[in-house]
Amino acid sequence: MILLVFFSLAFPIFQFTKASVVLAVDGKEKIIETHSTTIGEVLDEQDIKLRKEDKVNPSLNTEVRDNMTIKLDLATKVILSIDNKEKEVWTTADTVEELLQEQKVALHSSDHVKPEINAEIKKGMKISINKAFPVKYTDGEIDTAVWTASATVADFLKEKKIALGELDRVEPKAETELTKNMSIKVFRVEKAIDVVEEQTDLQQSLKKIPHYVLVQKKWYKKVKKAL
């Protein structure tokens, strides 16, 4: 009888100490009932294993309160490749730009980033960065210091929208791989045009008269002059 009374009293107390909280994991919410005293205990109770890159708000040692919201952003694994050197990265960033800031990767305006920096982070995605380097570009007699992340001379000309004429040439060859401080020279070649003096109508007409007719005319003029 005593035990029955004890349990009848304990159960309402147990229920009274239960808290209702909202657990939001990567934006997906669910309501849970818990007797845990801290956020960390709530996550253990829900069998949620955390990585050091995961973000929990409030912090794990925060005391549980009724009707509170626990926000959990789980890190996503991506591949970050810089100049073909790859590494795995776990991140809670929403965009490529945020990831690069998180990894303290400074960008030059001429760096090539793929996908674009405003692209949304997705599980398993690969982010490739080709870092820009300086080259010397000479077009005719004009020298320019240029930053580029292009792989070859041909890629450089395309990137900088440099058009070549039919007779123009570039050194080194278009397929040459670019390296830091390389010199790229474009030689502009103008086509020479021969100017032919236009012949008069009389000259053109005389060419059409047979040779013997011209001889006869010259003889007739001489005879007429003699008379």
Short mmCIF file of N, CA and C in Angstrom, two decimals, residues 30-198:
data_model
loop_
_atom_site.label_atom_id
_atom_site.label_comp_id
_atom_site.label_asym_id
_atom_site.label_seq_id
_atom_site.Cartn_x
_atom_site.Cartn_y
_atom_site.Cartn_z
N LYS A 30 11.53 19.19 -34.69
CA LYS A 30 10.62 18.22 -34.06
C LYS A 30 10.55 18.53 -32.57
N ILE A 31 9.39 18.23 -31.98
CA ILE A 31 9.19 18.48 -30.55
C ILE A 31 9.48 17.20 -29.78
N ILE A 32 10.29 17.33 -28.75
CA ILE A 32 10.62 16.16 -27.93
C ILE A 32 10.35 16.46 -26.46
N GLU A 33 10.03 15.42 -25.72
CA GLU A 33 9.84 15.52 -24.28
C GLU A 33 11.07 14.92 -23.60
N THR A 34 11.63 15.62 -22.65
CA THR A 34 12.88 15.16 -22.06
C THR A 34 12.97 15.48 -20.57
N HIS A 35 13.70 14.63 -19.86
CA HIS A 35 14.02 14.87 -18.46
C HIS A 35 15.48 15.28 -18.30
N SER A 36 16.18 15.45 -19.44
CA SER A 36 17.60 15.83 -19.40
C SER A 36 17.74 17.22 -18.80
N THR A 37 18.87 17.44 -18.16
CA THR A 37 19.09 18.73 -17.52
C THR A 37 19.92 19.69 -18.38
N THR A 38 20.71 19.16 -19.34
CA THR A 38 21.53 20.01 -20.22
C THR A 38 21.29 19.66 -21.69
N ILE A 39 21.71 20.56 -22.57
CA ILE A 39 21.58 20.34 -24.02
C ILE A 39 22.37 19.11 -24.43
N GLY A 40 23.57 18.96 -23.87
CA GLY A 40 24.39 17.80 -24.19
C GLY A 40 23.70 16.50 -23.89
N GLU A 41 22.99 16.46 -22.74
CA GLU A 41 22.25 15.25 -22.36
C GLU A 41 21.09 14.99 -23.32
N VAL A 42 20.46 16.06 -23.78
CA VAL A 42 19.36 15.90 -24.75
C VAL A 42 19.87 15.22 -26.02
N LEU A 43 21.02 15.69 -26.52
CA LEU A 43 21.57 15.11 -27.75
C LEU A 43 21.99 13.66 -27.52
N ASP A 44 22.56 13.36 -26.36
CA ASP A 44 22.91 11.97 -26.04
C ASP A 44 21.66 11.10 -26.01
N GLU A 45 20.61 11.66 -25.42
CA GLU A 45 19.33 10.95 -25.32
C GLU A 45 18.76 10.64 -26.70
N GLN A 46 19.00 11.56 -27.65
CA GLN A 46 18.52 11.39 -29.02
C GLN A 46 19.53 10.63 -29.89
N ASP A 47 20.61 10.16 -29.26
CA ASP A 47 21.66 9.40 -29.95
C ASP A 47 22.27 10.20 -31.12
N ILE A 48 22.51 11.48 -30.88
CA ILE A 48 23.13 12.34 -31.88
C ILE A 48 24.60 12.50 -31.54
N LYS A 49 25.47 11.99 -32.39
CA LYS A 49 26.91 12.09 -32.19
C LYS A 49 27.43 13.34 -32.92
N LEU A 50 28.17 14.13 -32.22
CA LEU A 50 28.65 15.40 -32.78
C LEU A 50 30.10 15.32 -33.24
N ARG A 51 30.40 16.05 -34.31
CA ARG A 51 31.78 16.31 -34.72
C ARG A 51 32.17 17.68 -34.17
N LYS A 52 33.46 17.93 -34.12
CA LYS A 52 33.92 19.21 -33.59
C LYS A 52 33.49 20.38 -34.49
N GLU A 53 33.22 20.07 -35.78
CA GLU A 53 32.82 21.12 -36.71
C GLU A 53 31.33 21.45 -36.62
N ASP A 54 30.54 20.58 -35.98
CA ASP A 54 29.09 20.83 -35.83
C ASP A 54 28.85 22.04 -34.93
N LYS A 55 27.73 22.69 -35.15
CA LYS A 55 27.40 23.87 -34.35
C LYS A 55 26.10 23.64 -33.58
N VAL A 56 26.15 23.91 -32.27
CA VAL A 56 24.98 23.74 -31.40
C VAL A 56 24.68 25.07 -30.72
N ASN A 57 23.43 25.44 -30.75
CA ASN A 57 23.00 26.68 -30.12
C ASN A 57 21.66 26.46 -29.39
N PRO A 58 21.63 26.66 -28.08
CA PRO A 58 22.68 27.11 -27.14
C PRO A 58 23.77 26.04 -26.98
N SER A 59 24.79 26.38 -26.20
CA SER A 59 25.93 25.48 -26.00
C SER A 59 25.51 24.22 -25.26
N LEU A 60 26.37 23.20 -25.30
CA LEU A 60 26.05 21.89 -24.75
C LEU A 60 25.78 21.89 -23.25
N ASN A 61 26.43 22.78 -22.52
CA ASN A 61 26.26 22.79 -21.06
C ASN A 61 25.12 23.69 -20.59
N THR A 62 24.34 24.21 -21.55
CA THR A 62 23.21 25.07 -21.20
C THR A 62 22.10 24.23 -20.55
N GLU A 63 21.49 24.77 -19.52
CA GLU A 63 20.42 24.07 -18.82
C GLU A 63 19.14 24.04 -19.67
N VAL A 64 18.50 22.90 -19.69
CA VAL A 64 17.27 22.73 -20.47
C VAL A 64 16.13 23.48 -19.80
N ARG A 65 15.35 24.20 -20.62
CA ARG A 65 14.16 24.90 -20.13
C ARG A 65 12.96 24.47 -20.98
N ASP A 66 11.83 24.48 -20.41
CA ASP A 66 10.61 24.11 -21.12
C ASP A 66 10.36 25.09 -22.28
N ASN A 67 9.97 24.53 -23.43
CA ASN A 67 9.63 25.31 -24.63
C ASN A 67 10.83 25.99 -25.30
N MET A 68 12.02 25.60 -24.95
CA MET A 68 13.20 26.17 -25.59
C MET A 68 13.44 25.50 -26.94
N THR A 69 14.23 26.15 -27.79
CA THR A 69 14.59 25.60 -29.10
C THR A 69 16.08 25.32 -29.13
N ILE A 70 16.44 24.13 -29.55
CA ILE A 70 17.85 23.74 -29.69
C ILE A 70 18.16 23.65 -31.19
N LYS A 71 19.09 24.45 -31.63
CA LYS A 71 19.45 24.46 -33.05
C LYS A 71 20.76 23.71 -33.27
N LEU A 72 20.72 22.79 -34.19
CA LEU A 72 21.90 21.97 -34.48
C LEU A 72 22.20 21.99 -35.97
N ASP A 73 23.38 22.51 -36.33
CA ASP A 73 23.84 22.51 -37.72
C ASP A 73 24.94 21.46 -37.85
N LEU A 74 24.64 20.40 -38.59
CA LEU A 74 25.62 19.33 -38.77
C LEU A 74 26.56 19.65 -39.92
N ALA A 75 27.84 19.41 -39.72
CA ALA A 75 28.84 19.70 -40.74
C ALA A 75 28.70 18.77 -41.94
N THR A 76 29.00 19.31 -43.12
CA THR A 76 28.95 18.57 -44.37
C THR A 76 30.37 18.38 -44.90
N LYS A 77 30.67 17.19 -45.42
CA LYS A 77 32.01 16.95 -45.96
C LYS A 77 32.08 17.36 -47.43
N VAL A 78 33.09 18.17 -47.77
CA VAL A 78 33.35 18.58 -49.15
C VAL A 78 34.83 18.38 -49.45
N ILE A 79 35.17 18.45 -50.74
CA ILE A 79 36.57 18.37 -51.17
C ILE A 79 37.02 19.76 -51.60
N LEU A 80 38.09 20.25 -50.99
CA LEU A 80 38.65 21.55 -51.36
C LEU A 80 39.97 21.32 -52.08
N SER A 81 40.03 21.77 -53.34
CA SER A 81 41.22 21.59 -54.16
C SER A 81 41.82 22.96 -54.50
N ILE A 82 43.06 23.17 -54.07
CA ILE A 82 43.77 24.42 -54.37
C ILE A 82 45.02 24.08 -55.18
N ASP A 83 45.02 24.53 -56.44
CA ASP A 83 46.12 24.20 -57.36
C ASP A 83 46.38 22.70 -57.38
N ASN A 84 45.26 21.95 -57.49
CA ASN A 84 45.26 20.48 -57.63
C ASN A 84 45.70 19.74 -56.36
N LYS A 85 45.82 20.44 -55.25
CA LYS A 85 46.11 19.78 -53.97
C LYS A 85 44.80 19.67 -53.20
N GLU A 86 44.32 18.43 -53.00
CA GLU A 86 43.00 18.21 -52.42
C GLU A 86 43.07 17.88 -50.92
N LYS A 87 42.01 18.28 -50.23
CA LYS A 87 41.85 17.88 -48.83
C LYS A 87 40.36 17.83 -48.50
N GLU A 88 40.01 16.95 -47.53
CA GLU A 88 38.63 16.86 -47.08
C GLU A 88 38.36 17.94 -46.04
N VAL A 89 37.21 18.56 -46.15
CA VAL A 89 36.84 19.62 -45.22
C VAL A 89 35.42 19.37 -44.74
N TRP A 90 35.24 19.46 -43.42
CA TRP A 90 33.89 19.39 -42.83
C TRP A 90 33.48 20.81 -42.50
N THR A 91 32.28 21.20 -42.95
CA THR A 91 31.89 22.59 -42.80
C THR A 91 30.39 22.73 -42.56
N THR A 92 30.03 23.81 -41.88
CA THR A 92 28.62 24.17 -41.72
C THR A 92 28.29 25.42 -42.54
N ALA A 93 29.23 25.82 -43.41
CA ALA A 93 29.01 27.00 -44.26
C ALA A 93 27.85 26.75 -45.23
N ASP A 94 27.16 27.82 -45.57
CA ASP A 94 26.04 27.70 -46.50
C ASP A 94 26.47 27.89 -47.96
N THR A 95 27.53 28.67 -48.18
CA THR A 95 27.99 28.96 -49.54
C THR A 95 29.49 28.72 -49.66
N VAL A 96 29.97 28.67 -50.91
CA VAL A 96 31.41 28.51 -51.16
C VAL A 96 32.18 29.67 -50.55
N GLU A 97 31.66 30.87 -50.68
CA GLU A 97 32.34 32.05 -50.12
C GLU A 97 32.52 31.92 -48.61
N GLU A 98 31.47 31.47 -47.91
CA GLU A 98 31.56 31.30 -46.46
C GLU A 98 32.57 30.22 -46.09
N LEU A 99 32.62 29.15 -46.89
CA LEU A 99 33.59 28.09 -46.64
C LEU A 99 35.01 28.61 -46.76
N LEU A 100 35.29 29.39 -47.81
CA LEU A 100 36.65 29.91 -48.02
C LEU A 100 37.04 30.87 -46.89
N GLN A 101 36.08 31.66 -46.42
CA GLN A 101 36.35 32.53 -45.28
C GLN A 101 36.65 31.71 -44.04
N GLU A 102 35.88 30.64 -43.86
CA GLU A 102 36.05 29.74 -42.72
C GLU A 102 37.43 29.08 -42.75
N GLN A 103 37.90 28.74 -43.97
CA GLN A 103 39.20 28.09 -44.13
C GLN A 103 40.35 29.09 -44.29
N LYS A 104 39.99 30.39 -44.20
CA LYS A 104 40.98 31.47 -44.32
C LYS A 104 41.74 31.41 -45.65
N VAL A 105 40.98 31.18 -46.72
CA VAL A 105 41.54 31.16 -48.08
C VAL A 105 41.29 32.53 -48.70
N ALA A 106 42.36 33.31 -48.88
CA ALA A 106 42.23 34.64 -49.48
C ALA A 106 42.24 34.51 -51.01
N LEU A 107 41.35 35.24 -51.66
CA LEU A 107 41.23 35.16 -53.11
C LEU A 107 41.75 36.42 -53.79
N HIS A 108 42.43 36.22 -54.94
CA HIS A 108 42.80 37.32 -55.82
C HIS A 108 41.71 37.46 -56.87
N SER A 109 41.53 38.65 -57.38
CA SER A 109 40.46 38.89 -58.36
C SER A 109 40.61 38.03 -59.62
N SER A 110 41.83 37.55 -59.89
CA SER A 110 42.06 36.73 -61.09
C SER A 110 42.07 35.23 -60.80
N ASP A 111 41.86 34.84 -59.53
CA ASP A 111 41.78 33.41 -59.21
C ASP A 111 40.57 32.79 -59.90
N HIS A 112 40.70 31.52 -60.26
CA HIS A 112 39.58 30.78 -60.83
C HIS A 112 38.96 29.91 -59.74
N VAL A 113 37.67 30.13 -59.47
CA VAL A 113 36.97 29.36 -58.44
C VAL A 113 35.78 28.65 -59.10
N LYS A 114 35.69 27.36 -58.85
CA LYS A 114 34.60 26.58 -59.42
C LYS A 114 34.06 25.61 -58.37
N PRO A 115 32.73 25.63 -58.11
CA PRO A 115 31.72 26.53 -58.67
C PRO A 115 31.88 27.96 -58.16
N GLU A 116 31.00 28.86 -58.59
CA GLU A 116 31.08 30.26 -58.20
C GLU A 116 30.95 30.40 -56.69
N ILE A 117 31.47 31.51 -56.17
CA ILE A 117 31.55 31.69 -54.71
C ILE A 117 30.18 31.78 -54.04
N ASN A 118 29.14 32.13 -54.81
CA ASN A 118 27.80 32.21 -54.22
C ASN A 118 27.03 30.90 -54.33
N ALA A 119 27.71 29.85 -54.82
CA ALA A 119 27.06 28.53 -54.95
C ALA A 119 26.79 27.93 -53.58
N GLU A 120 25.68 27.21 -53.48
CA GLU A 120 25.29 26.58 -52.22
C GLU A 120 26.14 25.33 -51.96
N ILE A 121 26.55 25.16 -50.70
CA ILE A 121 27.33 23.99 -50.31
C ILE A 121 26.44 22.75 -50.33
N LYS A 122 26.94 21.69 -50.96
CA LYS A 122 26.20 20.42 -51.01
C LYS A 122 27.14 19.29 -50.59
N LYS A 123 26.56 18.27 -50.00
CA LYS A 123 27.34 17.14 -49.49
C LYS A 123 28.17 16.50 -50.61
N GLY A 124 29.47 16.33 -50.35
CA GLY A 124 30.35 15.65 -51.30
C GLY A 124 30.81 16.49 -52.47
N MET A 125 30.43 17.77 -52.53
CA MET A 125 30.82 18.60 -53.67
C MET A 125 32.32 18.88 -53.66
N LYS A 126 32.85 19.19 -54.84
CA LYS A 126 34.27 19.54 -54.97
C LYS A 126 34.39 21.01 -55.33
N ILE A 127 35.22 21.72 -54.59
CA ILE A 127 35.47 23.14 -54.83
C ILE A 127 36.91 23.29 -55.30
N SER A 128 37.08 23.77 -56.52
CA SER A 128 38.42 23.88 -57.11
C SER A 128 38.84 25.34 -57.23
N ILE A 129 40.07 25.60 -56.82
CA ILE A 129 40.62 26.95 -56.92
C ILE A 129 41.97 26.88 -57.63
N ASN A 130 42.11 27.65 -58.69
CA ASN A 130 43.40 27.81 -59.36
C ASN A 130 43.89 29.22 -59.04
N LYS A 131 44.97 29.30 -58.27
CA LYS A 131 45.48 30.59 -57.82
C LYS A 131 46.18 31.32 -58.96
N ALA A 132 45.93 32.62 -59.03
CA ALA A 132 46.53 33.45 -60.08
C ALA A 132 48.00 33.74 -59.77
N PHE A 133 48.77 33.99 -60.84
CA PHE A 133 50.19 34.33 -60.71
C PHE A 133 50.53 35.37 -61.78
N PRO A 134 51.62 36.12 -61.60
CA PRO A 134 51.93 37.19 -62.56
C PRO A 134 52.67 36.67 -63.80
N VAL A 135 52.35 37.28 -64.95
CA VAL A 135 53.09 37.04 -66.18
C VAL A 135 53.34 38.39 -66.85
N LYS A 136 54.28 38.41 -67.79
CA LYS A 136 54.55 39.62 -68.55
C LYS A 136 53.97 39.46 -69.94
N TYR A 137 53.10 40.39 -70.33
CA TYR A 137 52.44 40.32 -71.64
C TYR A 137 52.91 41.50 -72.49
N THR A 138 53.40 41.19 -73.69
CA THR A 138 53.87 42.21 -74.62
C THR A 138 53.06 42.12 -75.91
N ASP A 139 52.41 43.22 -76.25
CA ASP A 139 51.62 43.30 -77.49
C ASP A 139 52.23 44.40 -78.34
N GLY A 140 52.97 44.00 -79.37
CA GLY A 140 53.71 44.99 -80.15
C GLY A 140 54.84 45.57 -79.32
N GLU A 141 54.73 46.85 -78.99
CA GLU A 141 55.77 47.49 -78.18
C GLU A 141 55.26 47.83 -76.78
N ILE A 142 54.08 47.34 -76.44
CA ILE A 142 53.47 47.66 -75.15
C ILE A 142 53.64 46.49 -74.18
N ASP A 143 54.31 46.74 -73.06
CA ASP A 143 54.52 45.71 -72.02
C ASP A 143 53.52 45.92 -70.88
N THR A 144 52.94 44.82 -70.42
CA THR A 144 51.96 44.87 -69.34
C THR A 144 52.19 43.73 -68.36
N ALA A 145 52.14 44.04 -67.07
CA ALA A 145 52.19 42.99 -66.03
C ALA A 145 50.76 42.55 -65.76
N VAL A 146 50.50 41.24 -65.88
CA VAL A 146 49.14 40.71 -65.79
C VAL A 146 49.11 39.52 -64.83
N TRP A 147 48.01 39.42 -64.07
CA TRP A 147 47.78 38.25 -63.22
C TRP A 147 46.80 37.32 -63.92
N THR A 148 47.09 36.03 -63.87
CA THR A 148 46.24 35.06 -64.54
C THR A 148 46.30 33.71 -63.83
N ALA A 149 45.23 32.95 -63.97
CA ALA A 149 45.21 31.57 -63.47
C ALA A 149 45.03 30.59 -64.63
N SER A 150 45.24 31.07 -65.85
CA SER A 150 45.07 30.23 -67.03
C SER A 150 46.14 29.14 -67.07
N ALA A 151 45.78 28.02 -67.70
CA ALA A 151 46.71 26.89 -67.75
C ALA A 151 47.70 27.01 -68.90
N THR A 152 47.26 27.52 -70.05
CA THR A 152 48.11 27.60 -71.24
C THR A 152 48.05 29.00 -71.84
N VAL A 153 48.94 29.24 -72.80
CA VAL A 153 48.96 30.52 -73.50
C VAL A 153 47.63 30.76 -74.21
N ALA A 154 47.09 29.70 -74.83
CA ALA A 154 45.80 29.82 -75.52
C ALA A 154 44.69 30.22 -74.55
N ASP A 155 44.68 29.61 -73.37
CA ASP A 155 43.68 29.94 -72.35
C ASP A 155 43.83 31.40 -71.91
N PHE A 156 45.07 31.85 -71.79
CA PHE A 156 45.35 33.24 -71.39
C PHE A 156 44.79 34.22 -72.41
N LEU A 157 45.03 33.96 -73.69
CA LEU A 157 44.53 34.85 -74.74
C LEU A 157 43.01 34.90 -74.73
N LYS A 158 42.39 33.74 -74.49
CA LYS A 158 40.93 33.68 -74.44
C LYS A 158 40.39 34.42 -73.22
N GLU A 159 41.05 34.21 -72.06
CA GLU A 159 40.62 34.86 -70.82
C GLU A 159 40.68 36.38 -70.93
N LYS A 160 41.75 36.90 -71.53
CA LYS A 160 41.96 38.34 -71.62
C LYS A 160 41.34 38.94 -72.89
N LYS A 161 40.65 38.08 -73.67
CA LYS A 161 39.97 38.53 -74.90
C LYS A 161 40.95 39.20 -75.86
N ILE A 162 42.09 38.55 -76.05
CA ILE A 162 43.12 39.06 -76.97
C ILE A 162 42.94 38.37 -78.32
N ALA A 163 42.57 39.14 -79.33
CA ALA A 163 42.31 38.59 -80.67
C ALA A 163 43.59 38.65 -81.50
N LEU A 164 43.83 37.59 -82.26
CA LEU A 164 44.98 37.54 -83.16
C LEU A 164 44.52 37.65 -84.60
N GLY A 165 45.24 38.46 -85.38
CA GLY A 165 44.95 38.57 -86.80
C GLY A 165 45.44 37.33 -87.54
N GLU A 166 45.09 37.26 -88.82
CA GLU A 166 45.44 36.09 -89.63
C GLU A 166 46.95 35.84 -89.66
N LEU A 167 47.72 36.91 -89.69
CA LEU A 167 49.17 36.78 -89.82
C LEU A 167 49.90 37.00 -88.49
N ASP A 168 49.16 37.38 -87.44
CA ASP A 168 49.79 37.60 -86.14
C ASP A 168 50.32 36.29 -85.57
N ARG A 169 51.32 36.39 -84.71
CA ARG A 169 51.85 35.19 -84.06
C ARG A 169 52.14 35.48 -82.59
N VAL A 170 52.18 34.41 -81.81
CA VAL A 170 52.41 34.56 -80.38
C VAL A 170 53.55 33.64 -79.95
N GLU A 171 54.34 34.13 -79.02
CA GLU A 171 55.43 33.33 -78.44
C GLU A 171 55.30 33.39 -76.93
N PRO A 172 55.45 32.23 -76.26
CA PRO A 172 55.62 30.88 -76.82
C PRO A 172 54.33 30.39 -77.48
N LYS A 173 54.38 29.17 -78.00
CA LYS A 173 53.24 28.63 -78.74
C LYS A 173 52.00 28.54 -77.86
N ALA A 174 50.84 28.51 -78.53
CA ALA A 174 49.55 28.56 -77.84
C ALA A 174 49.37 27.43 -76.83
N GLU A 175 49.92 26.26 -77.13
CA GLU A 175 49.71 25.10 -76.25
C GLU A 175 50.69 25.07 -75.07
N THR A 176 51.60 26.04 -74.99
CA THR A 176 52.59 26.07 -73.91
C THR A 176 51.93 26.32 -72.56
N GLU A 177 52.35 25.55 -71.55
CA GLU A 177 51.80 25.71 -70.20
C GLU A 177 52.37 26.96 -69.54
N LEU A 178 51.50 27.73 -68.91
CA LEU A 178 51.94 28.97 -68.28
C LEU A 178 52.62 28.71 -66.94
N THR A 179 53.62 29.52 -66.65
CA THR A 179 54.31 29.47 -65.37
C THR A 179 54.48 30.90 -64.85
N LYS A 180 54.77 31.00 -63.56
CA LYS A 180 54.93 32.30 -62.93
C LYS A 180 56.03 33.12 -63.60
N ASN A 181 55.73 34.41 -63.87
CA ASN A 181 56.67 35.38 -64.46
C ASN A 181 57.06 35.07 -65.91
N MET A 182 56.30 34.20 -66.58
CA MET A 182 56.57 33.90 -67.99
C MET A 182 56.30 35.13 -68.85
N SER A 183 57.04 35.26 -69.95
CA SER A 183 56.81 36.35 -70.91
C SER A 183 55.99 35.83 -72.08
N ILE A 184 54.91 36.53 -72.40
CA ILE A 184 54.07 36.18 -73.54
C ILE A 184 54.12 37.35 -74.51
N LYS A 185 54.50 37.09 -75.74
CA LYS A 185 54.66 38.16 -76.72
C LYS A 185 53.75 37.92 -77.92
N VAL A 186 53.06 38.97 -78.32
CA VAL A 186 52.21 38.92 -79.52
C VAL A 186 52.84 39.85 -80.55
N PHE A 187 53.11 39.28 -81.72
CA PHE A 187 53.69 40.05 -82.82
C PHE A 187 52.59 40.34 -83.84
N ARG A 188 52.33 41.63 -84.05
CA ARG A 188 51.31 42.04 -85.00
C ARG A 188 51.92 42.21 -86.39
N VAL A 189 51.36 41.52 -87.36
CA VAL A 189 51.89 41.54 -88.73
C VAL A 189 50.84 42.15 -89.65
N GLU A 190 51.23 43.22 -90.36
CA GLU A 190 50.32 43.87 -91.30
C GLU A 190 50.58 43.35 -92.70
N LYS A 191 49.52 43.07 -93.41
CA LYS A 191 49.63 42.55 -94.77
C LYS A 191 49.96 43.68 -95.73
N ALA A 192 51.06 43.50 -96.53
CA ALA A 192 51.47 44.51 -97.51
C ALA A 192 50.59 44.39 -98.74
N ILE A 193 50.08 45.53 -99.24
CA ILE A 193 49.22 45.55 -100.42
C ILE A 193 49.93 46.30 -101.54
N ASP A 194 50.16 45.62 -102.69
CA ASP A 194 50.79 46.25 -103.86
C ASP A 194 49.78 47.15 -104.56
N VAL A 195 50.19 48.41 -104.77
CA VAL A 195 49.31 49.36 -105.46
C VAL A 195 49.68 49.35 -106.94
N VAL A 196 48.76 48.97 -107.79
CA VAL A 196 48.98 48.90 -109.24
C VAL A 196 48.35 50.11 -109.88
N GLU A 197 49.17 50.89 -110.63
CA GLU A 197 48.67 52.10 -111.28
C GLU A 197 47.67 51.73 -112.37
N GLU A 198 46.53 52.37 -112.30
CA GLU A 198 45.47 52.06 -113.26
C GLU A 198 45.84 52.63 -114.63
#
